[in-house]
CSV table of C-alpha atoms in Angstrom, one decimal:
chain,number,residue,atom,x,y,z
O,160,UNK,CA,-8.8,-23.8,11.0
O,161,UNK,CA,-9.1,-20.9,13.5
O,162,UNK,CA,-8.6,-17.6,11.8
O,163,UNK,CA,-6.5,-14.8,13.3
O,164,UNK,CA,-9.6,-12.8,14.3
O,165,UNK,CA,-11.3,-15.9,15.8
O,166,UNK,CA,-8.2,-16.6,17.9
O,167,UNK,CA,-7.9,-13.0,19.0
O,168,UNK,CA,-11.5,-12.8,20.0
O,169,UNK,CA,-10.9,-15.9,22.1
O,170,UNK,CA,-8.1,-14.1,23.9
O,171,UNK,CA,-5.3,-16.1,22.2
O,172,UNK,CA,-2.0,-14.7,21.0
O,173,UNK,CA,-1.0,-16.7,17.9
O,174,UNK,CA,2.6,-17.1,16.7
O,175,UNK,CA,1.7,-14.7,13.8
O,176,UNK,CA,0.6,-12.1,16.3
O,177,UNK,CA,3.8,-12.5,18.2
O,178,UNK,CA,5.8,-12.1,15.0
O,179,UNK,CA,3.9,-9.0,14.1
O,180,UNK,CA,4.4,-7.5,17.5
O,181,UNK,CA,8.1,-8.0,17.2
O,182,UNK,CA,8.2,-6.4,13.8
O,183,UNK,CA,6.2,-3.4,14.9
O,184,UNK,CA,7.9,-3.0,18.3
O,185,UNK,CA,4.4,-3.3,19.9
O,186,UNK,CA,3.1,-5.6,22.6
O,187,UNK,CA,1.6,-8.9,21.6
O,188,UNK,CA,-1.5,-8.0,23.7
O,189,UNK,CA,-2.0,-4.8,21.7
O,190,UNK,CA,-1.8,-6.7,18.4
O,191,UNK,CA,-4.3,-9.3,19.7
O,192,UNK,CA,-6.7,-6.6,20.8
O,193,UNK,CA,-6.4,-4.7,17.5
O,194,UNK,CA,-7.1,-7.9,15.5
O,195,UNK,CA,-10.0,-8.8,17.7
O,196,UNK,CA,-11.5,-5.4,17.2
O,197,UNK,CA,-11.1,-5.7,13.4
O,198,UNK,CA,-8.8,-2.7,13.3
O,199,UNK,CA,-5.9,-4.8,12.2
O,200,UNK,CA,-5.5,-7.7,9.8
O,201,UNK,CA,-2.7,-10.3,9.4
O,202,UNK,CA,-3.0,-11.6,5.9
O,203,UNK,CA,-1.6,-15.1,6.3
O,204,UNK,CA,-3.1,-18.0,4.3
O,205,UNK,CA,-2.3,-21.2,6.0
O,206,UNK,CA,-0.8,-22.6,2.8
O,207,UNK,CA,1.5,-19.6,2.4
O,208,UNK,CA,2.4,-19.8,6.1
O,209,UNK,CA,3.7,-23.2,5.5
O,210,UNK,CA,6.1,-21.7,2.9
O,211,UNK,CA,8.2,-18.5,3.0
O,212,UNK,CA,5.6,-16.0,4.4
O,213,UNK,CA,6.7,-13.6,7.1
O,214,UNK,CA,3.5,-12.4,8.8
O,215,UNK,CA,2.8,-8.7,8.9
O,216,UNK,CA,0.0,-6.5,10.2
O,217,UNK,CA,-2.1,-3.9,8.5
O,218,UNK,CA,-3.9,-1.5,10.8
O,219,UNK,CA,-4.0,2.0,12.3
O,220,UNK,CA,-1.9,0.9,15.3
O,221,UNK,CA,0.9,-0.4,13.0
O,222,UNK,CA,3.2,1.4,10.7
O,223,UNK,CA,1.6,2.5,7.4
O,224,UNK,CA,2.1,-0.2,4.8
O,225,UNK,CA,2.4,-0.1,1.0
O,226,UNK,CA,1.4,-2.6,-1.7
O,227,UNK,CA,3.0,-3.1,-5.1
O,228,UNK,CA,1.0,-4.4,-8.0
O,229,UNK,CA,2.6,-6.8,-10.5
O,230,UNK,CA,1.3,-9.3,-13.0
O,231,UNK,CA,1.2,-10.0,-16.7
O,232,UNK,CA,-1.3,-8.9,-19.3
O,233,UNK,CA,-2.6,-10.3,-22.6
O,234,UNK,CA,0.0,-8.2,-24.3
O,235,UNK,CA,3.3,-8.9,-22.4
O,236,UNK,CA,5.1,-10.5,-19.5
O,237,UNK,CA,6.3,-14.0,-18.4
O,238,UNK,CA,7.2,-15.8,-15.2
O,239,UNK,CA,10.8,-14.6,-15.1
O,240,UNK,CA,9.7,-11.0,-15.5
O,241,UNK,CA,7.1,-11.2,-12.8
O,242,UNK,CA,9.5,-12.8,-10.4
O,243,UNK,CA,12.0,-10.0,-11.1
O,244,UNK,CA,9.2,-7.5,-10.3
O,245,UNK,CA,8.5,-9.3,-7.1
O,246,UNK,CA,12.1,-9.2,-6.1
O,247,UNK,CA,12.4,-5.5,-6.9
O,248,UNK,CA,9.2,-4.8,-4.9
O,249,UNK,CA,10.3,-6.6,-1.8
O,250,UNK,CA,13.9,-5.3,-2.1
O,251,UNK,CA,12.8,-1.7,-2.0
O,252,UNK,CA,10.3,-2.2,0.8
O,253,UNK,CA,6.8,-3.3,-0.4
O,254,UNK,CA,4.9,-4.8,2.5
O,255,UNK,CA,2.5,-6.8,0.2
O,256,UNK,CA,2.3,-7.6,-3.5
O,257,UNK,CA,-0.8,-8.1,-5.6
O,258,UNK,CA,-0.7,-10.4,-8.6
O,259,UNK,CA,-3.0,-8.8,-11.1
O,260,UNK,CA,-2.3,-11.1,-14.0
O,261,UNK,CA,-4.8,-11.1,-16.8
O,262,UNK,CA,-3.0,-12.9,-19.5
O,263,UNK,CA,-1.8,-16.5,-20.1
O,264,UNK,CA,-0.3,-19.0,-17.6
O,265,UNK,CA,-1.8,-17.2,-14.6
O,266,UNK,CA,-1.6,-20.4,-12.5
O,267,UNK,CA,2.0,-21.0,-13.2
O,268,UNK,CA,2.9,-17.3,-12.6
O,269,UNK,CA,1.0,-17.2,-9.3
O,270,UNK,CA,2.4,-20.4,-8.0
O,271,UNK,CA,5.9,-19.2,-8.7
O,272,UNK,CA,5.2,-15.8,-7.0
O,273,UNK,CA,3.7,-17.4,-3.9
O,274,UNK,CA,6.5,-19.9,-3.6
O,275,UNK,CA,9.1,-17.1,-3.8
O,276,UNK,CA,7.4,-14.4,-1.7
O,277,UNK,CA,8.1,-13.6,1.9
O,278,UNK,CA,5.3,-11.0,1.8
O,279,UNK,CA,1.5,-11.5,1.6
O,280,UNK,CA,0.2,-12.0,-1.9
O,281,UNK,CA,-3.2,-10.5,-3.0
O,282,UNK,CA,-5.3,-11.1,-6.1
O,283,UNK,CA,-8.5,-10.1,-7.8
O,284,UNK,CA,-10.1,-13.5,-8.5
O,285,UNK,CA,-12.5,-12.2,-11.2
O,286,UNK,CA,-9.5,-11.7,-13.6
O,287,UNK,CA,-8.5,-15.3,-13.7
O,288,UNK,CA,-12.1,-16.5,-13.8
O,289,UNK,CA,-12.8,-14.2,-16.8
O,290,UNK,CA,-9.7,-15.5,-18.6
O,291,UNK,CA,-11.0,-19.1,-18.2
O,292,UNK,CA,-14.4,-18.0,-19.5
O,293,UNK,CA,-12.8,-16.7,-22.6
O,294,UNK,CA,-13.3,-13.0,-21.7
O,295,UNK,CA,-17.1,-13.1,-21.6
O,296,UNK,CA,-18.3,-12.0,-18.2
O,297,UNK,CA,-21.9,-12.7,-19.3
O,298,UNK,CA,-21.1,-16.4,-19.2
O,299,UNK,CA,-20.3,-16.3,-15.5
O,300,UNK,CA,-22.4,-18.3,-13.1
O,301,UNK,CA,-22.0,-17.7,-9.3
O,302,UNK,CA,-20.4,-21.1,-8.9
O,303,UNK,CA,-17.6,-20.1,-11.4
O,304,UNK,CA,-16.6,-17.4,-9.0
O,305,UNK,CA,-16.9,-19.5,-5.9
O,306,UNK,CA,-14.7,-22.1,-7.5
O,307,UNK,CA,-12.1,-19.6,-8.5
O,308,UNK,CA,-11.9,-18.1,-5.0
O,309,UNK,CA,-11.4,-21.6,-3.5
O,310,UNK,CA,-8.8,-22.5,-6.2
O,311,UNK,CA,-6.7,-19.4,-5.4
O,312,UNK,CA,-7.1,-19.9,-1.6
O,313,UNK,CA,-5.7,-23.4,-2.1
O,314,UNK,CA,-2.8,-21.9,-3.9
O,315,UNK,CA,-1.9,-19.8,-0.9
O,316,UNK,CA,-3.3,-16.3,-1.8
O,317,UNK,CA,-3.3,-14.2,1.4
O,318,UNK,CA,-5.9,-11.6,0.5
O,319,UNK,CA,-8.4,-11.1,-2.3
O,320,UNK,CA,-10.1,-8.1,-3.7
O,321,UNK,CA,-13.8,-8.9,-4.4
O,322,UNK,CA,-16.3,-6.3,-5.6
O,323,UNK,CA,-19.3,-7.3,-3.4
O,324,UNK,CA,-20.5,-3.8,-2.8
O,325,UNK,CA,-21.6,-2.8,-6.3
O,326,UNK,CA,-25.4,-3.1,-6.4
O,327,UNK,CA,-27.9,-2.8,-9.3
O,328,UNK,CA,-29.4,0.3,-7.7
O,329,UNK,CA,-26.0,2.1,-7.8
O,330,UNK,CA,-25.4,1.9,-11.5
O,331,UNK,CA,-27.5,4.9,-12.5
O,332,UNK,CA,-25.4,7.1,-10.1
O,333,UNK,CA,-22.4,6.7,-12.5
O,334,UNK,CA,-24.1,8.0,-15.6
O,335,UNK,CA,-23.0,11.6,-15.2
O,336,UNK,CA,-19.4,10.8,-14.3
O,337,UNK,CA,-16.6,11.9,-16.7
O,338,UNK,CA,-14.8,8.5,-16.4
O,339,UNK,CA,-17.7,6.2,-15.5
O,340,UNK,CA,-16.7,2.9,-13.7
O,341,UNK,CA,-12.9,2.7,-13.8
O,342,UNK,CA,-12.5,-0.4,-11.6
O,343,UNK,CA,-12.0,-3.4,-13.8
O,344,UNK,CA,-13.8,-5.7,-11.4
O,345,UNK,CA,-16.5,-3.2,-10.8
O,346,UNK,CA,-17.2,-2.7,-14.5
O,347,UNK,CA,-17.3,-6.4,-15.1
O,348,UNK,CA,-19.8,-7.0,-12.3
O,349,UNK,CA,-21.9,-4.0,-13.6
O,350,UNK,CA,-21.9,-5.5,-17.1
O,351,UNK,CA,-23.0,-8.9,-15.7
O,352,UNK,CA,-25.9,-7.3,-13.8
O,353,UNK,CA,-27.0,-5.3,-16.8
O,354,UNK,CA,-26.8,-8.4,-19.0
O,355,UNK,CA,-28.8,-10.6,-16.6
O,356,UNK,CA,-30.9,-7.9,-14.9
O,357,UNK,CA,-30.0,-9.5,-11.6
O,358,UNK,CA,-28.4,-8.3,-8.4
O,359,UNK,CA,-24.6,-8.7,-7.9
O,360,UNK,CA,-24.0,-12.4,-7.4
O,361,UNK,CA,-20.9,-11.7,-5.2
O,362,UNK,CA,-23.1,-9.7,-2.8
O,363,UNK,CA,-25.8,-12.4,-2.8
O,364,UNK,CA,-23.2,-15.2,-2.2
O,365,UNK,CA,-21.2,-13.2,0.4
O,366,UNK,CA,-21.7,-15.8,3.2
O,367,UNK,CA,-20.6,-18.6,0.9
O,368,UNK,CA,-17.4,-16.7,0.0
O,369,UNK,CA,-16.8,-16.1,3.8
O,370,UNK,CA,-17.0,-19.9,4.3
O,371,UNK,CA,-14.2,-20.4,1.8
O,372,UNK,CA,-12.0,-17.6,3.0
O,373,UNK,CA,-12.4,-18.6,6.7
O,374,UNK,CA,-11.2,-22.1,5.9
O,375,UNK,CA,-7.8,-20.8,4.7
O,376,UNK,CA,-7.8,-17.5,6.6
O,377,UNK,CA,-7.8,-15.4,3.5
O,378,UNK,CA,-8.3,-11.8,4.3
O,379,UNK,CA,-11.1,-9.8,2.6
O,380,UNK,CA,-10.1,-6.7,0.6
O,381,UNK,CA,-13.5,-5.4,0.0
O,382,UNK,CA,-13.1,-3.8,-3.5
O,383,UNK,CA,-14.3,-0.3,-4.3
O,384,UNK,CA,-15.8,-1.1,-7.6
O,385,UNK,CA,-17.3,2.4,-7.9
O,386,UNK,CA,-14.2,4.4,-7.0
O,387,UNK,CA,-13.8,7.7,-8.9
O,388,UNK,CA,-11.4,7.6,-11.8
O,389,UNK,CA,-10.7,11.3,-11.9
O,390,UNK,CA,-10.9,14.1,-9.3
O,391,UNK,CA,-14.1,15.5,-10.9
O,392,UNK,CA,-15.9,12.2,-9.9
O,393,UNK,CA,-14.5,12.1,-6.4
O,394,UNK,CA,-16.8,11.9,-3.3
O,395,UNK,CA,-20.0,11.4,-5.4
O,396,UNK,CA,-23.2,9.6,-4.6
O,397,UNK,CA,-22.0,6.4,-6.3
O,398,UNK,CA,-18.8,6.1,-4.3
O,399,UNK,CA,-20.5,6.7,-1.0
O,400,UNK,CA,-23.5,4.4,-1.8
O,401,UNK,CA,-21.0,1.5,-2.3
O,402,UNK,CA,-19.1,2.5,0.9
O,403,UNK,CA,-22.3,2.1,2.9
O,404,UNK,CA,-22.6,-1.5,1.6
O,405,UNK,CA,-19.0,-2.2,2.4
O,406,UNK,CA,-19.7,-1.1,6.0
O,407,UNK,CA,-22.5,-3.7,6.2
O,408,UNK,CA,-20.3,-6.4,4.6
O,409,UNK,CA,-17.4,-5.6,7.0
O,410,UNK,CA,-19.6,-6.5,10.0
O,411,UNK,CA,-20.9,-9.6,8.2
O,412,UNK,CA,-17.4,-10.7,7.4
O,413,UNK,CA,-16.4,-10.3,11.1
O,414,UNK,CA,-19.5,-12.2,12.3
O,415,UNK,CA,-18.4,-15.2,10.0
O,416,UNK,CA,-14.9,-15.2,11.4
O,417,UNK,CA,-13.0,-13.6,8.5
O,418,UNK,CA,-10.5,-10.7,8.5
O,419,UNK,CA,-11.6,-7.7,6.6
O,420,UNK,CA,-9.9,-4.6,5.1
O,421,UNK,CA,-11.6,-2.1,2.8
O,422,UNK,CA,-10.3,-0.5,-0.4
O,423,UNK,CA,-10.6,3.2,-1.0
O,424,UNK,CA,-10.8,5.7,-3.9
O,425,UNK,CA,-8.0,6.3,-6.4
O,426,UNK,CA,-8.6,9.9,-7.3
O,427,UNK,CA,-9.3,12.6,-4.7
O,428,UNK,CA,-8.4,16.3,-4.7
O,429,UNK,CA,-6.3,17.3,-1.7
O,430,UNK,CA,-9.1,19.1,0.2
O,431,UNK,CA,-11.3,15.9,0.2
O,432,UNK,CA,-8.7,13.3,1.4
O,433,UNK,CA,-9.1,13.7,5.1
O,434,UNK,CA,-12.9,13.6,4.9
O,435,UNK,CA,-12.8,10.5,2.8
O,436,UNK,CA,-10.5,8.6,5.2
O,437,UNK,CA,-12.5,9.6,8.3
O,438,UNK,CA,-15.7,8.7,6.6
O,439,UNK,CA,-14.5,5.2,5.7
O,440,UNK,CA,-13.2,4.6,9.2
O,441,UNK,CA,-16.6,5.5,10.6
O,442,UNK,CA,-18.8,3.7,8.1
O,443,UNK,CA,-16.6,0.6,8.1
O,444,UNK,CA,-16.3,0.4,11.9
O,445,UNK,CA,-12.6,1.0,12.0
O,446,UNK,CA,-11.6,-1.8,9.5
O,447,UNK,CA,-8.2,-1.0,8.0
O,448,UNK,CA,-8.4,1.3,4.9
O,449,UNK,CA,-6.4,0.3,1.9
O,450,UNK,CA,-6.2,3.3,-0.4
O,451,UNK,CA,-5.5,3.2,-4.1
O,452,UNK,CA,-3.3,6.3,-4.4
O,453,UNK,CA,-5.0,8.7,-4.3
O,454,UNK,CA,-4.0,10.9,-7.2
O,455,UNK,CA,-4.6,14.6,-6.4
O,456,UNK,CA,-4.5,15.8,-10.0
O,457,UNK,CA,-5.1,14.2,-13.4
O,458,UNK,CA,-2.8,16.3,-15.6
O,459,UNK,CA,0.5,14.3,-15.2
O,460,UNK,CA,0.5,11.0,-17.2
O,461,UNK,CA,4.0,9.6,-16.8
O,462,UNK,CA,4.4,11.2,-13.4
O,463,UNK,CA,1.4,9.7,-11.6
O,464,UNK,CA,3.6,8.0,-9.1
O,465,UNK,CA,4.4,11.6,-7.9
O,466,UNK,CA,0.8,13.0,-8.0
O,467,UNK,CA,-0.5,9.9,-6.2
O,468,UNK,CA,2.3,9.9,-3.6
O,469,UNK,CA,1.3,13.4,-2.5
O,470,UNK,CA,-2.2,12.1,-1.9
O,471,UNK,CA,-1.0,8.9,-0.3
O,472,UNK,CA,1.1,10.7,2.3
O,473,UNK,CA,-2.0,12.8,3.2
O,474,UNK,CA,-4.2,9.7,3.3
O,475,UNK,CA,-1.7,7.9,5.6
O,476,UNK,CA,-1.6,10.9,7.9
O,477,UNK,CA,-5.4,10.9,8.1
O,478,UNK,CA,-5.5,7.2,9.0
O,479,UNK,CA,-5.2,5.0,6.0
O,480,UNK,CA,-3.5,1.7,7.0
O,481,UNK,CA,-2.1,0.7,3.6
O,482,UNK,CA,-1.3,2.6,0.4
O,483,UNK,CA,-1.5,0.9,-3.0
O,484,UNK,CA,1.4,2.3,-5.1
O,485,UNK,CA,1.1,3.9,-8.5
O,486,UNK,CA,3.9,3.7,-11.0
O,487,UNK,CA,5.0,6.2,-13.8
O,488,UNK,CA,3.2,3.9,-16.2
O,489,UNK,CA,-0.2,4.3,-14.6
O,490,UNK,CA,-2.9,4.9,-17.3
O,491,UNK,CA,-0.2,4.3,-20.0
O,492,UNK,CA,1.0,0.7,-19.9
O,493,UNK,CA,2.1,-2.4,-18.0
O,494,UNK,CA,4.9,-1.5,-15.5
O,495,UNK,CA,8.4,-2.9,-16.0
O,496,UNK,CA,11.1,-3.4,-13.4
O,497,UNK,CA,12.2,0.2,-13.3
O,498,UNK,CA,8.5,1.4,-13.0
O,499,UNK,CA,8.0,-0.9,-10.1
O,500,UNK,CA,11.1,0.4,-8.4
O,501,UNK,CA,10.0,4.0,-8.8
O,502,UNK,CA,6.5,3.3,-7.6
O,503,UNK,CA,7.7,1.5,-4.5
O,504,UNK,CA,10.2,4.2,-3.5
O,505,UNK,CA,7.6,7.0,-4.0
O,506,UNK,CA,5.2,5.1,-1.7
O,507,UNK,CA,7.8,4.2,0.9
O,508,UNK,CA,8.4,8.0,1.2
O,509,UNK,CA,4.7,8.7,1.5
O,510,UNK,CA,4.1,5.9,4.1
O,511,UNK,CA,7.2,7.0,6.1
O,512,UNK,CA,6.1,10.6,6.1
O,513,UNK,CA,2.7,9.6,7.3
O,514,UNK,CA,4.3,7.5,10.1
O,515,UNK,CA,6.4,10.5,11.2
O,516,UNK,CA,3.4,12.8,11.1
O,517,UNK,CA,1.3,10.4,13.2
O,518,UNK,CA,4.3,10.1,15.6
O,519,UNK,CA,4.4,6.3,15.4
O,520,UNK,CA,6.9,4.7,17.6
O,521,UNK,CA,10.5,5.3,16.5
O,522,UNK,CA,9.3,6.4,13.1
O,523,UNK,CA,11.6,9.4,13.0
O,524,UNK,CA,14.8,7.7,14.2
O,525,UNK,CA,16.1,6.9,10.7
O,526,UNK,CA,15.5,10.6,9.7
O,527,UNK,CA,17.5,11.8,12.7
O,528,UNK,CA,20.3,9.3,12.1
O,529,UNK,CA,20.6,10.3,8.5
O,530,UNK,CA,20.6,14.0,9.5
O,531,UNK,CA,23.4,13.5,11.9
O,532,UNK,CA,25.4,11.6,9.2
O,533,UNK,CA,24.7,14.5,6.8
O,534,UNK,CA,26.0,17.1,9.2
O,535,UNK,CA,29.0,15.0,10.0
O,536,UNK,CA,29.7,14.6,6.3
O,537,UNK,CA,29.6,10.8,6.8
O,538,UNK,CA,28.7,10.1,3.2
O,539,UNK,CA,28.8,6.3,3.4
O,540,UNK,CA,26.4,6.4,6.4
O,541,UNK,CA,24.1,8.7,4.4
O,542,UNK,CA,24.1,6.2,1.6
O,543,UNK,CA,23.4,3.3,3.9
O,544,UNK,CA,20.4,5.0,5.5
O,545,UNK,CA,18.9,6.1,2.2
O,546,UNK,CA,15.8,4.3,0.8
O,547,UNK,CA,17.8,3.8,-2.4
O,548,UNK,CA,21.5,3.7,-1.4
O,549,UNK,CA,22.6,2.9,-5.0
O,550,UNK,CA,21.0,5.9,-6.5
O,551,UNK,CA,22.2,8.2,-3.6
O,552,UNK,CA,25.7,7.0,-4.1
O,553,UNK,CA,25.5,7.3,-7.9
O,554,UNK,CA,24.3,10.9,-7.7
O,555,UNK,CA,27.1,11.9,-5.4
O,556,UNK,CA,29.7,10.1,-7.5
O,557,UNK,CA,28.6,11.8,-10.8
O,558,UNK,CA,31.0,14.7,-10.0
O,559,UNK,CA,33.0,13.5,-7.0
O,560,UNK,CA,33.7,9.8,-7.6
O,561,UNK,CA,37.1,9.4,-5.9
O,562,UNK,CA,37.2,7.7,-2.5
O,563,UNK,CA,38.8,10.8,-1.0
O,564,UNK,CA,35.5,12.7,-1.4
O,565,UNK,CA,33.7,10.2,0.7
O,566,UNK,CA,35.1,12.0,3.7
O,567,UNK,CA,35.1,15.5,2.2
O,568,UNK,CA,33.2,18.2,4.1
O,569,UNK,CA,31.4,19.4,1.0
O,570,UNK,CA,29.5,18.2,-2.0
O,571,UNK,CA,29.5,19.4,-5.6
O,572,UNK,CA,26.4,21.6,-5.1
O,573,UNK,CA,28.1,24.0,-2.7
O,574,UNK,CA,31.8,23.2,-2.9
O,575,UNK,CA,34.2,23.7,-0.1
O,576,UNK,CA,33.6,27.5,0.4
O,577,UNK,CA,29.8,27.7,0.4
O,578,UNK,CA,28.7,24.7,2.4
O,579,UNK,CA,26.4,26.0,5.2
O,580,UNK,CA,27.0,22.9,7.4
O,581,UNK,CA,30.8,23.3,7.0
O,582,UNK,CA,30.4,27.0,7.9
O,583,UNK,CA,28.4,26.0,10.9
O,584,UNK,CA,31.2,23.7,12.0
O,585,UNK,CA,33.6,26.6,11.6
O,586,UNK,CA,31.4,28.9,13.7
O,587,UNK,CA,31.3,26.3,16.5
O,588,UNK,CA,35.0,25.9,16.4
O,589,UNK,CA,35.6,29.7,16.4
O,590,UNK,CA,33.3,30.4,19.3
O,591,UNK,CA,33.4,27.3,21.5
O,592,UNK,CA,30.4,26.2,23.5
O,593,UNK,CA,31.0,28.6,26.3
O,594,UNK,CA,31.1,31.7,24.1
O,595,UNK,CA,28.0,30.7,22.3
O,596,UNK,CA,26.3,30.4,25.7
O,597,UNK,CA,27.5,34.0,26.5
O,598,UNK,CA,26.2,35.3,23.2
O,599,UNK,CA,22.8,33.8,24.0
O,600,UNK,CA,22.6,36.2,27.0
O,601,UNK,CA,23.0,39.4,24.8
O,602,UNK,CA,20.1,41.7,24.4
O,603,UNK,CA,18.1,41.0,21.3
O,604,UNK,CA,18.6,43.4,18.4
O,605,UNK,CA,16.1,46.2,18.2
O,606,UNK,CA,14.2,46.6,15.0
O,607,UNK,CA,15.0,49.6,13.0
O,608,UNK,CA,12.4,52.3,13.0
């Protein structure tokens, strides 16, 4: 099978590129050129393409995307619950969904998710491989991992996070960190290397992994196994040592006909975000950057969807192509349906704010339309244009539920006498456009001495 990047480099515009162009309101030629340059990926496994998948693009030329993580754990969850999380994710605007299941029945859950999902599905293959090995990473042989990647590719997984960039010579750089190695995949590979005193087998078998992923056009999501787990550990030698390896692997992946995006750090103070994004873009030759958060402070367990959305908006503004959501349960427990909803909405806000700031085509139109509806007191249109119409309507109706108040020129915050927009309407009616124009010609008031 020809992959999207191979087709693009041959000058072809695939049906998937055409579809992405229509969704993004960009030309097919631009999409082709961005894919050919490696600055955009279209995660579209040929198996999933034969099902419900609606192709989408991740890259700097496209709108900023968001990912939602779902999946079971050894403690809780089942197929019905994960399908409900998938539905909530897609309903509120997730562009991709990662199945991070680590418990029982992983195959059944993933098959159901892929069959039901119109958005690309990502995984971290080492999780399922570890479950099948009984939880003992020391028992892994390289072939175990290769077999699992091929198994998930055959299922229809569209992109995979694989921690190929964590090398033996990096591990000592983490010893002075407050939180050590916080990536599950990164810590597992580090433990394997220490147990066997051998180099990362995923790095050493990178070309073999490329062969599997190219066959199904699975997109690489090069995992940041040494990402910082707190803002004190951000931008350290371990993080950037791995990033340099990911830059090398990006080029190797392109040379072997595979699409590549690169994952980025999850905890960065605000003053370091722009530098981190720009550095990744340079080191990884423009490959799309998929940022985990980032959280800008560590003091708010239970509210980390907010702390991370602040960082996510800044990362998107600086050039991140996709933002991985954080839910209120981050660091505390497995997200439920409501947590997924809150995480997706927080990140849709962040991604949209980044699109407006980067002046992406038509990004601000919805804002302007909602603002006009707000000034016209068209409450139903405000609800319709909201990211979460049900919540917007419910908040309005808490105090003014009757239908007559859907056309009222005030809300319960200001009431009919103190609404500035209603007062502005009155001013315009009192003056008329001609008089306002005359007032504009008056001499400006002089400041008092």
